[in-house]
Amino acid sequence: MPVKILMVCLGNICRSPLAEGIMASKLPKDKFFVDSAGTGSWHVGHCPDKRSIETAKKNGINISAQKGRQFKTSDFDEFDYIFVMDNSNYNDVIHLAKTPEQRAKVSLILNELFPDENVDVPDPYYGTANGFDNVYEMLDEVTDLIAEKLIQKHQ
Ligand code: 4NP
């Protein structure tokens, strides 16, 4: 059984598709499965935002085949680790959790880099292209750490 990691943001078209693509590129596919979801339903079935697709492509990662989906309560059982992009996503997901085990799977992704600081990956949707590069850099840095930890823990 692969270790399953879920990346969560609001729309599942900007941040979490990047997080999914970057994380998957750093883990062996036979041992790990990475997916993403949004807490909102606006973009179910949609491709990632073209700015996210371009930013990933510039860095050698293809996320164009991803399709948006909404976070669902069965994800708590399906996944081993649930990384959320910002504090609002954290509150939304935690409110859906029913058990301490489910709550324990959820963490703010940048807390891996800055423990207990509760720093958001900022939503780049209404911003400039630069916002997407910024998000990419943050996710690239933190997924290096997460990949290292997970590979060590699950080898
Ligand atoms: P994301 O960005 O949560 O990083 O995918 C957003 C994309 C779309 C919307 C909100 C956030 N929206 O409201 O449509």
mmCIF file of C-alpha atoms and ligand atoms in Angstrom:
data_model
loop_
_atom_site.group_PDB
_atom_site.id
_atom_site.type_symbol
_atom_site.label_atom_id
_atom_site.label_comp_id
_atom_site.label_asym_id
_atom_site.label_seq_id
_atom_site.Cartn_x
_atom_site.Cartn_y
_atom_site.Cartn_z
ATOM 1 C CA MET A 1 0.000 0.000 0.000
ATOM 2 C CA PRO A 2 1.496 3.369 -0.962
ATOM 3 C CA VAL A 3 1.682 6.203 1.546
ATOM 4 C CA LYS A 4 -0.985 8.713 0.505
ATOM 5 C CA ILE A 5 -0.523 12.477 0.651
ATOM 6 C CA LEU A 6 -3.246 15.034 -0.077
ATOM 7 C CA MET A 7 -2.579 18.705 -0.834
ATOM 8 C CA VAL A 8 -5.523 21.032 -0.123
ATOM 9 C CA CYS A 9 -6.312 24.659 -1.008
ATOM 10 C CA LEU A 10 -9.508 26.613 -1.683
ATOM 11 C CA GLY A 11 -10.084 26.232 -5.418
ATOM 12 C CA ASN A 12 -7.793 23.297 -6.317
ATOM 13 C CA ILE A 13 -6.658 25.211 -9.392
ATOM 14 C CA CYS A 14 -3.687 27.335 -8.218
ATOM 15 C CA ARG A 15 -1.753 26.236 -5.125
ATOM 16 C CA SER A 16 -2.621 22.591 -4.418
ATOM 17 C CA PRO A 17 -2.117 21.434 -8.039
ATOM 18 C CA LEU A 18 1.401 22.908 -7.845
ATOM 19 C CA ALA A 19 1.941 21.297 -4.447
ATOM 20 C CA GLU A 20 0.763 17.939 -5.843
ATOM 21 C CA GLY A 21 3.012 18.145 -8.912
ATOM 22 C CA ILE A 22 6.101 19.263 -7.016
ATOM 23 C CA MET A 23 5.630 16.740 -4.196
ATOM 24 C CA ALA A 24 5.027 13.852 -6.619
ATOM 25 C CA SER A 25 8.224 14.756 -8.498
ATOM 26 C CA LYS A 26 10.250 14.208 -5.315
ATOM 27 C CA LEU A 27 8.846 10.848 -4.181
ATOM 28 C CA PRO A 28 9.202 7.361 -5.648
ATOM 29 C CA LYS A 29 5.930 6.452 -7.378
ATOM 30 C CA ASP A 30 5.904 2.856 -6.191
ATOM 31 C CA LYS A 31 5.789 3.904 -2.528
ATOM 32 C CA PHE A 32 3.880 7.193 -2.523
ATOM 33 C CA PHE A 33 0.640 8.531 -4.027
ATOM 34 C CA VAL A 34 0.026 12.295 -4.126
ATOM 35 C CA ASP A 35 -3.320 13.974 -4.889
ATOM 36 C CA SER A 36 -4.914 17.395 -4.366
ATOM 37 C CA ALA A 37 -8.356 18.808 -3.609
ATOM 38 C CA GLY A 38 -10.109 22.112 -2.908
ATOM 39 C CA THR A 39 -12.370 22.942 0.001
ATOM 40 C CA GLY A 40 -14.623 24.794 -2.486
ATOM 41 C CA SER A 41 -16.563 23.292 -5.388
ATOM 42 C CA TRP A 42 -16.275 26.046 -8.046
ATOM 43 C CA HIS A 43 -13.559 24.325 -10.042
ATOM 44 C CA VAL A 44 -14.545 20.654 -9.865
ATOM 45 C CA GLY A 45 -13.482 18.982 -13.119
ATOM 46 C CA HIS A 46 -11.417 21.986 -14.242
ATOM 47 C CA CYS A 47 -7.761 21.974 -15.275
ATOM 48 C CA PRO A 48 -5.335 23.923 -13.078
ATOM 49 C CA ASP A 49 -5.130 27.690 -13.678
ATOM 50 C CA LYS A 50 -2.984 28.309 -16.769
ATOM 51 C CA ARG A 51 -0.578 30.399 -14.687
ATOM 52 C CA SER A 52 0.040 27.382 -12.412
ATOM 53 C CA ILE A 53 0.480 25.124 -15.453
ATOM 54 C CA GLU A 54 3.022 27.589 -16.942
ATOM 55 C CA THR A 55 4.927 28.005 -13.673
ATOM 56 C CA ALA A 56 5.195 24.244 -13.235
ATOM 57 C CA LYS A 57 6.220 23.796 -16.876
ATOM 58 C CA LYS A 58 9.036 26.356 -16.523
ATOM 59 C CA ASN A 59 10.362 24.117 -13.765
ATOM 60 C CA GLY A 60 10.031 20.878 -15.696
ATOM 61 C CA ILE A 61 6.798 19.662 -14.086
ATOM 62 C CA ASN A 62 3.650 18.856 -16.039
ATOM 63 C CA ILE A 63 0.421 19.434 -14.073
ATOM 64 C CA SER A 64 -1.824 19.992 -17.110
ATOM 65 C CA ALA A 65 -3.634 16.651 -16.829
ATOM 66 C CA GLN A 66 -4.858 17.293 -13.285
ATOM 67 C CA LYS A 67 -8.600 17.798 -12.710
ATOM 68 C CA GLY A 68 -10.071 19.778 -9.828
ATOM 69 C CA ARG A 69 -12.053 18.002 -7.144
ATOM 70 C CA GLN A 70 -13.584 18.940 -3.816
ATOM 71 C CA PHE A 71 -12.252 17.687 -0.486
ATOM 72 C CA LYS A 72 -14.549 15.036 0.967
ATOM 73 C CA THR A 73 -14.771 13.491 4.432
ATOM 74 C CA SER A 74 -13.680 10.063 3.115
ATOM 75 C CA ASP A 75 -10.307 11.717 2.331
ATOM 76 C CA PHE A 76 -9.578 11.569 6.066
ATOM 77 C CA ASP A 77 -9.576 7.771 5.849
ATOM 78 C CA GLU A 78 -8.121 7.513 2.363
ATOM 79 C CA PHE A 79 -5.019 9.672 3.011
ATOM 80 C CA ASP A 80 -2.202 9.415 5.552
ATOM 81 C CA TYR A 81 -1.109 13.051 5.400
ATOM 82 C CA ILE A 82 -3.256 16.092 4.573
ATOM 83 C CA PHE A 83 -1.318 19.311 3.953
ATOM 84 C CA VAL A 84 -3.343 22.519 3.703
ATOM 85 C CA MET A 85 -2.067 25.730 2.125
ATOM 86 C CA ASP A 86 -3.481 28.374 4.480
ATOM 87 C CA ASN A 87 -5.186 28.967 7.816
ATOM 88 C CA SER A 88 -8.610 29.261 6.237
ATOM 89 C CA ASN A 89 -8.184 25.856 4.529
ATOM 90 C CA TYR A 90 -7.022 24.482 7.888
ATOM 91 C CA ASN A 91 -10.167 25.675 9.652
ATOM 92 C CA ASP A 92 -12.424 24.375 6.874
ATOM 93 C CA VAL A 93 -10.838 20.917 6.852
ATOM 94 C CA ILE A 94 -10.553 20.591 10.642
ATOM 95 C CA HIS A 95 -14.265 21.399 10.978
ATOM 96 C CA LEU A 96 -15.048 18.343 8.838
ATOM 97 C CA ALA A 97 -12.898 16.000 10.957
ATOM 98 C CA LYS A 98 -14.787 13.741 13.345
ATOM 99 C CA THR A 99 -12.022 12.031 15.327
ATOM 100 C CA PRO A 100 -8.659 12.976 16.883
ATOM 101 C CA GLU A 101 -7.005 10.573 14.395
ATOM 102 C CA GLN A 102 -8.525 12.493 11.489
ATOM 103 C CA ARG A 103 -7.501 15.865 12.951
ATOM 104 C CA ALA A 104 -3.950 14.599 13.510
ATOM 105 C CA LYS A 105 -3.511 14.003 9.773
ATOM 106 C CA VAL A 106 -4.054 17.689 8.946
ATOM 107 C CA SER A 107 -1.259 20.245 8.999
ATOM 108 C CA LEU A 108 -0.457 23.642 7.575
ATOM 109 C CA ILE A 109 2.210 22.895 4.990
ATOM 110 C CA LEU A 110 4.595 25.766 5.843
ATOM 111 C CA ASN A 111 4.657 24.689 9.500
ATOM 112 C CA GLU A 112 7.107 22.022 8.294
ATOM 113 C CA LEU A 113 9.525 24.886 7.538
ATOM 114 C CA PHE A 114 8.439 27.349 10.220
ATOM 115 C CA PRO A 115 7.085 25.235 13.090
ATOM 116 C CA ASP A 116 4.076 26.710 14.915
ATOM 117 C CA GLU A 117 4.270 29.988 12.967
ATOM 118 C CA ASN A 118 1.118 29.232 10.958
ATOM 119 C CA VAL A 119 2.365 30.977 7.815
ATOM 120 C CA ASP A 120 0.027 30.868 4.779
ATOM 121 C CA VAL A 121 0.937 29.961 1.220
ATOM 122 C CA PRO A 122 -0.720 33.107 -0.202
ATOM 123 C CA ASP A 123 -3.543 32.670 -2.710
ATOM 124 C CA PRO A 124 -2.124 33.937 -6.039
ATOM 125 C CA TYR A 125 -5.466 33.791 -7.915
ATOM 126 C CA TYR A 126 -6.154 37.540 -8.034
ATOM 127 C CA GLY A 127 -2.524 38.602 -8.161
ATOM 128 C CA THR A 128 0.195 38.810 -10.797
ATOM 129 C CA ALA A 129 2.242 36.039 -12.412
ATOM 130 C CA ASN A 130 4.959 36.808 -9.895
ATOM 131 C CA GLY A 131 2.663 35.449 -7.186
ATOM 132 C CA PHE A 132 2.799 32.047 -8.845
ATOM 133 C CA ASP A 133 6.619 32.031 -8.875
ATOM 134 C CA ASN A 134 6.537 32.968 -5.204
ATOM 135 C CA VAL A 135 4.138 30.095 -4.424
ATOM 136 C CA TYR A 136 6.312 27.727 -6.464
ATOM 137 C CA GLU A 137 9.442 28.674 -4.523
ATOM 138 C CA MET A 138 7.744 28.239 -1.144
ATOM 139 C CA LEU A 139 6.326 24.852 -2.128
ATOM 140 C CA ASP A 140 9.586 23.711 -3.672
ATOM 141 C CA GLU A 141 11.456 24.496 -0.465
ATOM 142 C CA VAL A 142 8.974 22.911 1.924
ATOM 143 C CA THR A 143 8.415 19.783 -0.192
ATOM 144 C CA ASP A 144 12.164 19.127 -0.124
ATOM 145 C CA LEU A 145 11.884 18.831 3.647
ATOM 146 C CA ILE A 146 8.662 16.818 3.593
ATOM 147 C CA ALA A 147 10.016 14.395 0.978
ATOM 148 C CA GLU A 148 13.175 13.839 2.990
ATOM 149 C CA LYS A 149 11.162 13.127 6.168
ATOM 150 C CA LEU A 150 8.651 10.859 4.460
ATOM 151 C CA ILE A 151 11.258 8.842 2.603
ATOM 152 C CA GLN A 152 13.185 8.344 5.830
ATOM 153 C CA LYS A 153 10.041 7.384 7.773
ATOM 154 C CA HIS A 154 8.543 5.030 5.195
ATOM 155 C CA GLN A 155 11.578 3.395 3.637
HETATM 156 P P1 4NP B 1 -6.375 28.156 -5.025
HETATM 157 O O1 4NP B 1 -6.783 29.583 -5.582
HETATM 158 O O2 4NP B 1 -7.142 27.959 -3.740
HETATM 159 O O3 4NP B 1 -4.912 28.266 -4.808
HETATM 160 O O4 4NP B 1 -6.753 27.136 -6.087
HETATM 161 C C1 4NP B 1 -8.122 29.925 -5.823
HETATM 162 C C2 4NP B 1 -8.648 29.739 -7.067
HETATM 163 C C3 4NP B 1 -9.961 30.088 -7.320
HETATM 164 C C4 4NP B 1 -10.744 30.617 -6.317
HETATM 165 C C5 4NP B 1 -10.205 30.791 -5.061
HETATM 166 C C6 4NP B 1 -8.896 30.458 -4.819
HETATM 167 N N1 4NP B 1 -12.087 31.004 -6.589
HETATM 168 O O5 4NP B 1 -12.693 31.584 -5.692
HETATM 169 O O6 4NP B 1 -12.583 30.736 -7.668
#
